[in-house]
XYZ file of C-alpha atoms in Angstrom:
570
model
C -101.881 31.002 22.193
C -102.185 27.076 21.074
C -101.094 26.864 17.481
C -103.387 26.513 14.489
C -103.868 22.840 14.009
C -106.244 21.541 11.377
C -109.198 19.705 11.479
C -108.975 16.015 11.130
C -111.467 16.609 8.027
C -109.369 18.889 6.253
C -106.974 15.714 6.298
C -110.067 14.057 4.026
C -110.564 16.871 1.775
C -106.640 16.761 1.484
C -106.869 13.098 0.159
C -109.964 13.848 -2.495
C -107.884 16.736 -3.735
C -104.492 14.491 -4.005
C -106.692 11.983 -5.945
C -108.105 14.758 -8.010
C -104.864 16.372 -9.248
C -103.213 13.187 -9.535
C -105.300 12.270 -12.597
C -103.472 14.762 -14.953
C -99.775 14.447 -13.431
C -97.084 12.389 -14.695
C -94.137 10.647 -13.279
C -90.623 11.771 -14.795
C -87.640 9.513 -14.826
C -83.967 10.580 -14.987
C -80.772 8.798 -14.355
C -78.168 11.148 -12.951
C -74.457 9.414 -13.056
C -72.149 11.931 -10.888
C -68.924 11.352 -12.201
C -65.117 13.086 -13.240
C -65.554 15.142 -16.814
C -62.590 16.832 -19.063
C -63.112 20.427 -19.773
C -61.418 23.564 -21.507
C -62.007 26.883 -19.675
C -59.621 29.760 -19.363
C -56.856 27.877 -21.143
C -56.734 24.704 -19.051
C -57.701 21.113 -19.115
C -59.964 20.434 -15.999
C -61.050 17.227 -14.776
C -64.611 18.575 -13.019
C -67.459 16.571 -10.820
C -70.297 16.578 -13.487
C -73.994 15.051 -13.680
C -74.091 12.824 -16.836
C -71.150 14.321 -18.462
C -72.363 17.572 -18.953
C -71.495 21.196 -17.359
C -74.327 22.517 -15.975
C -76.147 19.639 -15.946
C -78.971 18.298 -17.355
C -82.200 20.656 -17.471
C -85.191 19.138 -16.131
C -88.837 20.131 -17.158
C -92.033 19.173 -15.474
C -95.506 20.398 -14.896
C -96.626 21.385 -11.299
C -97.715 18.540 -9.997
C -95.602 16.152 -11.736
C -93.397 13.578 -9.636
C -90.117 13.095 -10.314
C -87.959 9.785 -9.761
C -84.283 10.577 -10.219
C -81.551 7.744 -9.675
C -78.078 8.878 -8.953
C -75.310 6.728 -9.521
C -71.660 8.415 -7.464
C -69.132 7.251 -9.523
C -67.189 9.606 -8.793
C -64.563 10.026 -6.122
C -66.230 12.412 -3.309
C -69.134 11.517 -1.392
C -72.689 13.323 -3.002
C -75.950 14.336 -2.069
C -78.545 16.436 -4.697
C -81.037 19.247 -3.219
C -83.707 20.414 -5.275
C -83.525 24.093 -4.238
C -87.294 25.039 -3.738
C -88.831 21.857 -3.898
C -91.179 22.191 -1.039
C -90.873 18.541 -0.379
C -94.110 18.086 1.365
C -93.844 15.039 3.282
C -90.803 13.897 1.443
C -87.763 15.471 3.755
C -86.013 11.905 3.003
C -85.399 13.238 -0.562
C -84.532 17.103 -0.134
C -80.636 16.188 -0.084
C -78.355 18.455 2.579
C -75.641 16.120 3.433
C -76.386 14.878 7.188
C -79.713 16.769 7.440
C -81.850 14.637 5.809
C -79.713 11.723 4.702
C -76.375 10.024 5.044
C -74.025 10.950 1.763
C -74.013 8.503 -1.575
C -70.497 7.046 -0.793
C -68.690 6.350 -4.136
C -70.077 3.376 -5.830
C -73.291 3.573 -4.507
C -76.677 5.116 -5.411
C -79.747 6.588 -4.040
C -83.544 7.091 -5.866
C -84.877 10.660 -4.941
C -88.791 10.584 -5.464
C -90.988 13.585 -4.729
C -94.111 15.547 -6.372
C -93.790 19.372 -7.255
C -97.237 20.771 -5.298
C -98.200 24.401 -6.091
C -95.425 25.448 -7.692
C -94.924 27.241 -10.881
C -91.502 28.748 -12.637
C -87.780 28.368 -12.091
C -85.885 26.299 -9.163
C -82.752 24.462 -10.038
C -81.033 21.603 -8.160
C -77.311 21.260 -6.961
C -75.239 18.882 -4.773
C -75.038 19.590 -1.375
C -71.911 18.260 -0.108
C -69.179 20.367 0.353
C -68.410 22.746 -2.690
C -69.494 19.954 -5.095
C -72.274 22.489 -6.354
C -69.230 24.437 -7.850
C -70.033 22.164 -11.293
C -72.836 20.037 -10.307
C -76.156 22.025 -10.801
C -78.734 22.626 -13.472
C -82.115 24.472 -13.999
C -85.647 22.661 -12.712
C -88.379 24.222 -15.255
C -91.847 23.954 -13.521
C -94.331 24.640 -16.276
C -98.278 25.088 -15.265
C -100.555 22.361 -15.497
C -101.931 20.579 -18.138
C -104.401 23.108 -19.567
C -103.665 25.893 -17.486
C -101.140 29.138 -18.786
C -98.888 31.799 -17.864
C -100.354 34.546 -15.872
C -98.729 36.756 -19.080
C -98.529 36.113 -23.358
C -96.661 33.064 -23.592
C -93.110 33.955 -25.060
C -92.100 32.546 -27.857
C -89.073 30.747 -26.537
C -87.152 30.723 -22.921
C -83.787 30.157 -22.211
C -82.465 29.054 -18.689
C -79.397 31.547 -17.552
C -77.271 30.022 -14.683
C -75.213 32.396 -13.288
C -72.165 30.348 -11.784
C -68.327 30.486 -10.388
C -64.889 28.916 -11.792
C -61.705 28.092 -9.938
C -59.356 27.322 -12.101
C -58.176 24.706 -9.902
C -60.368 21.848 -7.590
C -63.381 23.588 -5.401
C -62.844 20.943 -3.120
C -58.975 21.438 -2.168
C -60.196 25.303 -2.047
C -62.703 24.635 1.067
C -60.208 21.597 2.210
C -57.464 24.537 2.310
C -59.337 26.856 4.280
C -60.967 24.521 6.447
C -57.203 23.427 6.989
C -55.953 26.820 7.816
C -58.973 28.874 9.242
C -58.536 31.290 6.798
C -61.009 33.053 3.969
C -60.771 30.633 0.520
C -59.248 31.698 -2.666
C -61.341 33.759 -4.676
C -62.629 32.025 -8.140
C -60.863 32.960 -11.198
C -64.164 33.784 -13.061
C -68.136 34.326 -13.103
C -70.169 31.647 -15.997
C -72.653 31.984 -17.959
C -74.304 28.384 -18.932
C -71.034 27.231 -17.771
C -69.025 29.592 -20.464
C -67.110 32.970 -18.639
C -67.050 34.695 -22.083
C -65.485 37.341 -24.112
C -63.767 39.200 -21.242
C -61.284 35.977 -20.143
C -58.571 34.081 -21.873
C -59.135 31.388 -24.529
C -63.530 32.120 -23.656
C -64.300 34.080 -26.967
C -64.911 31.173 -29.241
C -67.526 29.485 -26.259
C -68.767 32.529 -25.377
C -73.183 31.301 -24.691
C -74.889 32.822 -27.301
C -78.618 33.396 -26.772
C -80.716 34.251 -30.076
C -83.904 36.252 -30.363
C -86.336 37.441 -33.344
C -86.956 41.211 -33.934
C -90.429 41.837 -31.982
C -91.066 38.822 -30.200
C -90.660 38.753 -26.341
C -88.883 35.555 -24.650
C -88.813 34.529 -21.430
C -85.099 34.085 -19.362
C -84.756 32.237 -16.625
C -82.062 33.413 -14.746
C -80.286 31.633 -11.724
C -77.373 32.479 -9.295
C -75.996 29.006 -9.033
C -72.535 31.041 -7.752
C -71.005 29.759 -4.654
C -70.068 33.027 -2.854
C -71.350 35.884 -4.795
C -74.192 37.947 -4.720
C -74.473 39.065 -8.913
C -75.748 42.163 -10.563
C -77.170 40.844 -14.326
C -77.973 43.083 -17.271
C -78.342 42.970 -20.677
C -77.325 45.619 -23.182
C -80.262 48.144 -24.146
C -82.965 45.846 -23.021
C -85.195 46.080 -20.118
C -86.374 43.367 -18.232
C -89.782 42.692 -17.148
C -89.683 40.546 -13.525
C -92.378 38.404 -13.684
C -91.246 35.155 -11.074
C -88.932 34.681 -8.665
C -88.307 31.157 -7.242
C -90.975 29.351 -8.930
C -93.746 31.898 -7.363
C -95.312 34.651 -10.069
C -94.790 38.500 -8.970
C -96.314 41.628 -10.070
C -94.813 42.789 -13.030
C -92.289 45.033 -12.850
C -89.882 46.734 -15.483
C -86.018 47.337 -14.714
C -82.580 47.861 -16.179
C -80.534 45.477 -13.716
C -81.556 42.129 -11.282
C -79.768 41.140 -7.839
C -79.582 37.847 -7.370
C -77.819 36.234 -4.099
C -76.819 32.237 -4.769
C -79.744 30.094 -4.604
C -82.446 33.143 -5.751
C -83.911 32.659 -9.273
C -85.398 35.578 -11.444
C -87.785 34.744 -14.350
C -87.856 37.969 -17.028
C -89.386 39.068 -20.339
C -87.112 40.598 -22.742
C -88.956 41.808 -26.221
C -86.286 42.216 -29.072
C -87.331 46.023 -29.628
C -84.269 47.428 -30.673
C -81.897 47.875 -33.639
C -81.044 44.039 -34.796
C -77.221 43.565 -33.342
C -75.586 41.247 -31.086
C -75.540 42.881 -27.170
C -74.073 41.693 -24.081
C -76.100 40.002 -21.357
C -73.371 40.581 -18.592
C -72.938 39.346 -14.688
C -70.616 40.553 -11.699
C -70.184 40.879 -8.126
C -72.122 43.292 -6.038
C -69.618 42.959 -3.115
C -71.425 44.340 0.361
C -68.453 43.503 2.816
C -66.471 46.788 3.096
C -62.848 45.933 2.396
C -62.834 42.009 1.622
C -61.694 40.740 -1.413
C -63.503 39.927 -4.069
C -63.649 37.981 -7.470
C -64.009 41.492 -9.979
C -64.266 40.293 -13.119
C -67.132 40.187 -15.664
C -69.188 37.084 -17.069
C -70.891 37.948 -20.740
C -73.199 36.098 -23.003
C -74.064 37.636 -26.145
C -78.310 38.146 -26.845
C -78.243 37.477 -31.044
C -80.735 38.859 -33.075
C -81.950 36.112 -35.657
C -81.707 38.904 -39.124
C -80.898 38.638 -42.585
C -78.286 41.775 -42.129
C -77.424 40.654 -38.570
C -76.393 37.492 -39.466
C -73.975 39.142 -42.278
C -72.933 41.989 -40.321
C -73.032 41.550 -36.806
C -70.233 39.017 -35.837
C -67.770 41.756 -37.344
C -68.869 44.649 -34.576
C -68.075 43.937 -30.985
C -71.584 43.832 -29.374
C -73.224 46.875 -27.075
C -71.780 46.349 -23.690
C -74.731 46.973 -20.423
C -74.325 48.991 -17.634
C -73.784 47.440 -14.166
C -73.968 48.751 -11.274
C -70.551 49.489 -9.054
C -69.674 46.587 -6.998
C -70.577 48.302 -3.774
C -74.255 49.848 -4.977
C -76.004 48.596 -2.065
C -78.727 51.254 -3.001
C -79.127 49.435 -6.587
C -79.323 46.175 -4.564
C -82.112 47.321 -1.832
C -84.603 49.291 -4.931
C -84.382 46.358 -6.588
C -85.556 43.625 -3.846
C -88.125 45.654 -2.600
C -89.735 46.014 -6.291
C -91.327 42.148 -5.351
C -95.176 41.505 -4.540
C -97.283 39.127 -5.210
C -99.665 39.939 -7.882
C -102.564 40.127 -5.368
C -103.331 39.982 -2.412
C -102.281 36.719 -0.293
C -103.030 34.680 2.631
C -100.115 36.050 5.068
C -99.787 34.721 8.378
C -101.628 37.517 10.875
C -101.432 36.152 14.423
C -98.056 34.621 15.462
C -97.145 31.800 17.500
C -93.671 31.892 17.470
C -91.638 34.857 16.652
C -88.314 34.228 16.584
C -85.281 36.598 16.332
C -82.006 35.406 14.901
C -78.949 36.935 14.056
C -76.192 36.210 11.192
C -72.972 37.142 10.257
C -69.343 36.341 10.642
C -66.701 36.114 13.591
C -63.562 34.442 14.244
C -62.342 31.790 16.637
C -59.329 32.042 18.814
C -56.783 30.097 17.976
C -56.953 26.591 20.292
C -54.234 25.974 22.775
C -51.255 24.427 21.561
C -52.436 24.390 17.150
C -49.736 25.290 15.055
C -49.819 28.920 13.545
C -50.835 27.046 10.077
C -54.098 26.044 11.700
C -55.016 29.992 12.710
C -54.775 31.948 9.485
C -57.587 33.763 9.567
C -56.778 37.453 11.334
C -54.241 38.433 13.926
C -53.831 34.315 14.320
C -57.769 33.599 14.476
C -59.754 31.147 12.993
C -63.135 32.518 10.606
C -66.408 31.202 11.871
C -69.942 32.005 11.604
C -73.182 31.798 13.406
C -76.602 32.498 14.229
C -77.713 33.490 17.284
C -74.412 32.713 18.491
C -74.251 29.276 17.490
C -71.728 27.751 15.123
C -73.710 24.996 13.533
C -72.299 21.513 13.566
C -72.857 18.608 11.009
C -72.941 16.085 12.765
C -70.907 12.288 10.969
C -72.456 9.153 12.116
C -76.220 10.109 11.310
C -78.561 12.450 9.352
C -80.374 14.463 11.493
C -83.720 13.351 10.200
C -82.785 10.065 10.749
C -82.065 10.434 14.100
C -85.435 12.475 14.851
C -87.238 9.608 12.975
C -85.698 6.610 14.840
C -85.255 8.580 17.988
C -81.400 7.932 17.888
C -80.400 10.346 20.938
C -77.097 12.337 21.414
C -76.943 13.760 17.766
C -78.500 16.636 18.238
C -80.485 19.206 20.792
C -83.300 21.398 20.986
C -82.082 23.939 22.018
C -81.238 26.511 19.999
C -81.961 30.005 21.287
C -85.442 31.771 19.978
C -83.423 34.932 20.639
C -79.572 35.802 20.979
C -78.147 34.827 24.076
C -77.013 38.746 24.303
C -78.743 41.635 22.858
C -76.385 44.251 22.029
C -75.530 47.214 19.184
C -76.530 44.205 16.463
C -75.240 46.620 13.217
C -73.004 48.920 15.440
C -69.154 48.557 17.206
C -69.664 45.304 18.363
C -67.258 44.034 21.221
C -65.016 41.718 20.436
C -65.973 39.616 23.785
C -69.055 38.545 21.143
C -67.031 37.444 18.067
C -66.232 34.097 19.318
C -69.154 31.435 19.094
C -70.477 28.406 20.627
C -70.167 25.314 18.582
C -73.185 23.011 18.383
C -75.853 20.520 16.400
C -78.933 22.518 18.020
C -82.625 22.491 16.830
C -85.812 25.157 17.273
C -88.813 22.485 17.516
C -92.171 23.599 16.070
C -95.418 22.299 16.489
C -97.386 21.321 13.308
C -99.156 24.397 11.934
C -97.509 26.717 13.995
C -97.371 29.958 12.238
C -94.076 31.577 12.383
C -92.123 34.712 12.576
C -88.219 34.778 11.807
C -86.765 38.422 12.014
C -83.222 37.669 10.519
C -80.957 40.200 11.671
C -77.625 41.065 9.883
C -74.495 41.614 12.170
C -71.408 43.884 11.501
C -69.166 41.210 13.879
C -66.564 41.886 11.953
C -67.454 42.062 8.672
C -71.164 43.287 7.718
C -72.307 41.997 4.276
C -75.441 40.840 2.554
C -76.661 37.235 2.959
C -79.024 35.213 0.946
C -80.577 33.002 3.784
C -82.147 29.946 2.082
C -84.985 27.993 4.172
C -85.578 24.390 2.807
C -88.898 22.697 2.662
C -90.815 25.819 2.735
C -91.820 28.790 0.904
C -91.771 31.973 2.801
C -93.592 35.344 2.848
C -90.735 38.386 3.220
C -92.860 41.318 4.575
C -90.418 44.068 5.258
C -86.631 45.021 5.292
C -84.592 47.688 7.008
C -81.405 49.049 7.545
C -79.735 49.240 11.093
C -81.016 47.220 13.815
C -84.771 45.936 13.903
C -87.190 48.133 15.880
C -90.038 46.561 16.576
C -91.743 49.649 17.889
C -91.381 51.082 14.231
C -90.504 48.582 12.116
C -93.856 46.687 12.224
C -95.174 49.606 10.931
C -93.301 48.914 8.005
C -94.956 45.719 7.744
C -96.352 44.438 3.869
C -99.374 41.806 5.307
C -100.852 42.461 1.573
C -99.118 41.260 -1.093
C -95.178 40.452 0.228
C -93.341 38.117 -2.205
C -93.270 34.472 -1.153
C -89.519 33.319 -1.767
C -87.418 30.648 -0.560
C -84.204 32.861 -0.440
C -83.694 36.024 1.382
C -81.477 38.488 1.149
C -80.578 40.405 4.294
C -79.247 43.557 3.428
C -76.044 44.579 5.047
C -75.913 46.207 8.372
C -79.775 45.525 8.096
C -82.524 42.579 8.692
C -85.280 40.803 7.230
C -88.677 39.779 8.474
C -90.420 36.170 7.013
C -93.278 34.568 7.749
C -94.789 30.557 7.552
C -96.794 28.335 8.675
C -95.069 24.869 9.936
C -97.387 22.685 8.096
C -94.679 20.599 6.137
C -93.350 17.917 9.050
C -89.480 16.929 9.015
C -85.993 18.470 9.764
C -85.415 21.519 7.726
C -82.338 23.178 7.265
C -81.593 27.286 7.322
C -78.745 28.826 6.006
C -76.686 31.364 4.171
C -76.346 30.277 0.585
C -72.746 31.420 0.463
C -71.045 28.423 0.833
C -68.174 29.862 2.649
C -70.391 30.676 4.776
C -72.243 27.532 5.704
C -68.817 26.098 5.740
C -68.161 28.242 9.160
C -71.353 27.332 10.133
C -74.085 30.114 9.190
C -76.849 27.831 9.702
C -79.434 25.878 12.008
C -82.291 23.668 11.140
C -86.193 23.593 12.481
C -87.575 20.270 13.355
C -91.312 20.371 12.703
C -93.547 17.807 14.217
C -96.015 15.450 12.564
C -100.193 16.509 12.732
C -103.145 14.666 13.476
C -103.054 12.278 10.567
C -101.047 10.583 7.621
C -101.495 13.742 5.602
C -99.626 15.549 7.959
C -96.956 13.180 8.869
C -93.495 12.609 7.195
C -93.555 9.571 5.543
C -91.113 6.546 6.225
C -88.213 6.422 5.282
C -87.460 4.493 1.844
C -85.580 1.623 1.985
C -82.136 2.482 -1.069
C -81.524 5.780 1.979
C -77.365 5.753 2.487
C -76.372 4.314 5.365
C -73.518 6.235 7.179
């Protein structure tokens, strides 16, 4: 079956419609200086990477279909790049940031001008640097209110407060992945979870910082909660309050009430929380939920402290410890699943029914075998291995001398291939005993190709090579439909059966639940080089990732534009 291409007309309707919705937009500036910041946490002076001085960085706030123009001066010592996590990017791959996928790094001294429009999006993204484990301190919240004129789906709230989750070392992120890259082995484990930058009550020297997040008896206010953690999936509650779900990165859901979220890195989580209860101070409260059976973990706690704005609270409530929540176990996998499957749409949507490319991919861990000859201090991963990761058996590769958008756009050859598999090279017991013939992968830059409007089906499939876990798969340039997960390897005999072609949520982050898989669905219509991966960072580190390369249309509307002329040079 030829894929869905559309009409050459629909490219002229697309141009009245971008002329008609451009009359109400605005153009936002910012100036983002990366650069070396002093600050206090757990005791210690730390000299951090931060975005204009500040830790998280700067909020932005813009209405869908607002462009934003952000310069960013490196003046600091690493080299830098800045993704806007869930920007769709349509047309605009040249500013969506991965370090050598879709640009050459900002060297130190140097700048680059990222300009894009946010197109049918409404809610909470955030943006971080995506060069090596800069994103440890550089990030901040992207606020995408609804057009001019237009509201919430729900009673405005009267306030909202952005909560990004995040993760400390108490020494430099980037010696942590330099030392593990070094050695082959797992990287330290961060000495604490954040909260707006702040670990809280529960860790040395925190108290007097602890975030503090007030509220009015009676009214409801809207959070905005991020995972902006490098390597941890994070359970988040607040004390005596219920949440009411009502987004999820920057797409509305049906409402839905709970006690606890789940968020994997990269996922965002808009709630309503209505001040109902006896005026107090309670703790809003993060930690790990830790799916890999036996591997260490960071398993401390991250609190801010919700504030009732009282007369008697204000006298009285700073001398009472506040109500502490309760979080799941770190293991509660079934917490985890009931709560990602509580997502729909609010009605029904426009899901991809007939396929042109279904696809099959599997992720997880593995180690490498030690290379001939390298010193035991090269192979510390276990019984003298080297950690890795892949999908479909492939290892990704960054590749140095070139983005890989640049070379698809200037048709610079030998960078990368094609070829990567639409299926594993081996089917086997995916979520079973898996033989250790498989754990080793292949090493390469390789790309699936897609034809413009193709409409796509990835069934991401979770491996127990030796380590099962859950793993927040991230997809840039697109949103994505997630229509069904499972447990144990995907049957598509009875598992399409399972199938939500109603209302699924439409995410840009999935989690695949451990030992289990994922099904998504798209439609290629945004043309460019697009990377997939795990959202752990450790993870992409080893390689958990591969990238589409979707082709231009029939016209300029369908086409990635050129190239600007301030893009780094490698």
């Amino acid at each position: 079956m030829e894929p869905f291409n559309p009409l050459s007309s629909l490219c002229f309707v697309c141009i009245l419609l971008l002329f008609a919705n451009a009359e109400s937009a605005k153009t936002h500036y910012h100036d983002f200086v990366i650069q070396a910041t002093l600050v206090k946490r757990l005791c210690k002076i730390h000299n951090i990477i931060t975005v204009n001085g500040k830790f998280p960085g700067p909020t932005l706030e813009v209405n869908n279909g607002d462009t934003l123009v952000v310069n960013v001066v490196n003046r600091a010592r690493y080299n830098v790049t800045i993704h806007w996590h869930g920007v769709k990017q349509i047309r605009t791959g040249w500013a969506d940031g991965p370090e050598f996928i879709t640009q050459c790094p900002i060297r130190p001294g140097k700048s680059y001008t990222y300009r894009f429009t946010i197109q049918g999006q409404e809610g909470t993204l955030w943006w971080h640097a995506h060069s090596s484990w800069l994103r440890a301190t550089v990030y901040g919240a992207l606020i995408i209110n609804p057009k001019e004129g237009e509201i919430y789906p729900f009673p405005k709230p009267k306030r909202e407060t952005p909560i990004l989750l995040g993760e400390w070392w108490n020494t430099n992120p980037i010696d942590v992945v330099r030392q593990a890259t070094r050695t082959g082995a797992a990287p330290n484990l961060s000495d604490a979870y954040t909260i707006n930058s702040q670990p809280g009550d529960l860790y040395k020297c925190s108290r007097q910082d602890t975030t503090v997040v007030h509220i009015d008896s009676g009214e409801t206010n809207l959070l905005r909660v991020i995972n902006a953690a490098l390597n941890q999936q994070l359970f988040f509650a607040v004390a005596n309050h219920k949440l009411t779900v009502v987004g999820a990165d920057a797409s509305y859901v049906k409402p839905f009430t709970t006690s606890v979220l789940m968020l994997g890195p990269g996922q965002t989580t808009d709630v309503l929380i209505k001040a109902d209860q006896q005026p107090a101070r309670y703790y809003m409260a993060a930690r790990a939920y830790a799916s890999a059976q036996g591997a260490p973990f960071d398993d401390t706690t991250t609190t801010a402290i919700l504030e009732y704005n009282t007369a008697s609270c204000s006298l009285n409530c700073v001398k009472t410890k506040p109500v502490f929540p309760s979080l799941p176990e770190y293991n509660d996998t079934a917490t985890a699943t009931a709560f990602t499957t509580k997502f729909r749409s609010p009605r029904k949507v426009e899901v991809p029914k007939e396929i042109d490319e279904n696809l099959f991919f599997t992720v997880g861990l593995g180690l490498e075998n030690c290379p001939r000859g390298a010193p035991s201090s090269y192979c510390q991963g276990p019984s003298g291995t080297r950690f890795t990761a892949s999908m479909n058996n492939v290892s990704f590769v960054l590749p140095s001398n070139n983005s890989l958008l640049q070379a698809h756009y200037q048709g610079i050859p030998g960078v990368f291939s094609t070829d990567f598999p639409a299926v594993p090279p081996v089917k086997f017991d995916y979520t079973g005993n898996v033989s250790q013939s498989l754990w080793q992968p292949i090493r390469g830059t390789k790309l699936y190709k897609l034809k413009y409007g193709a409409r796509v089906q990835v069934v991401l499939q979770g491996t127990s090579i030796f380590s099962a876990e859950n793993h927040p798969i991230h997809l840039h340039g697109y949103d994505f439909y997630i229509i069904a997960e499972g447990f144990g390897n995907f049957n598509p005999k009875t598992d399409t059966s399972k199938f939500n072609l109603i209302d699924p949520p439409l995410r840009n982050t999935a989690s695949v639940p451990v030992n289990g898989w994922t099904v998504i669905r798209f439609v290629a219509n945004n043309p460019g080089v697009w990377l997939m991966h795990c959202h752990l960072d450790v993870h992409i580190t080893w390689g958990l990732a591969m990238a589409f390369l979707i082709e231009n249309g029939v016209c300029e509307l369908e086409s990635l534009e050129a190239p600007p002329v301030d893009l780094p040079v490698c």
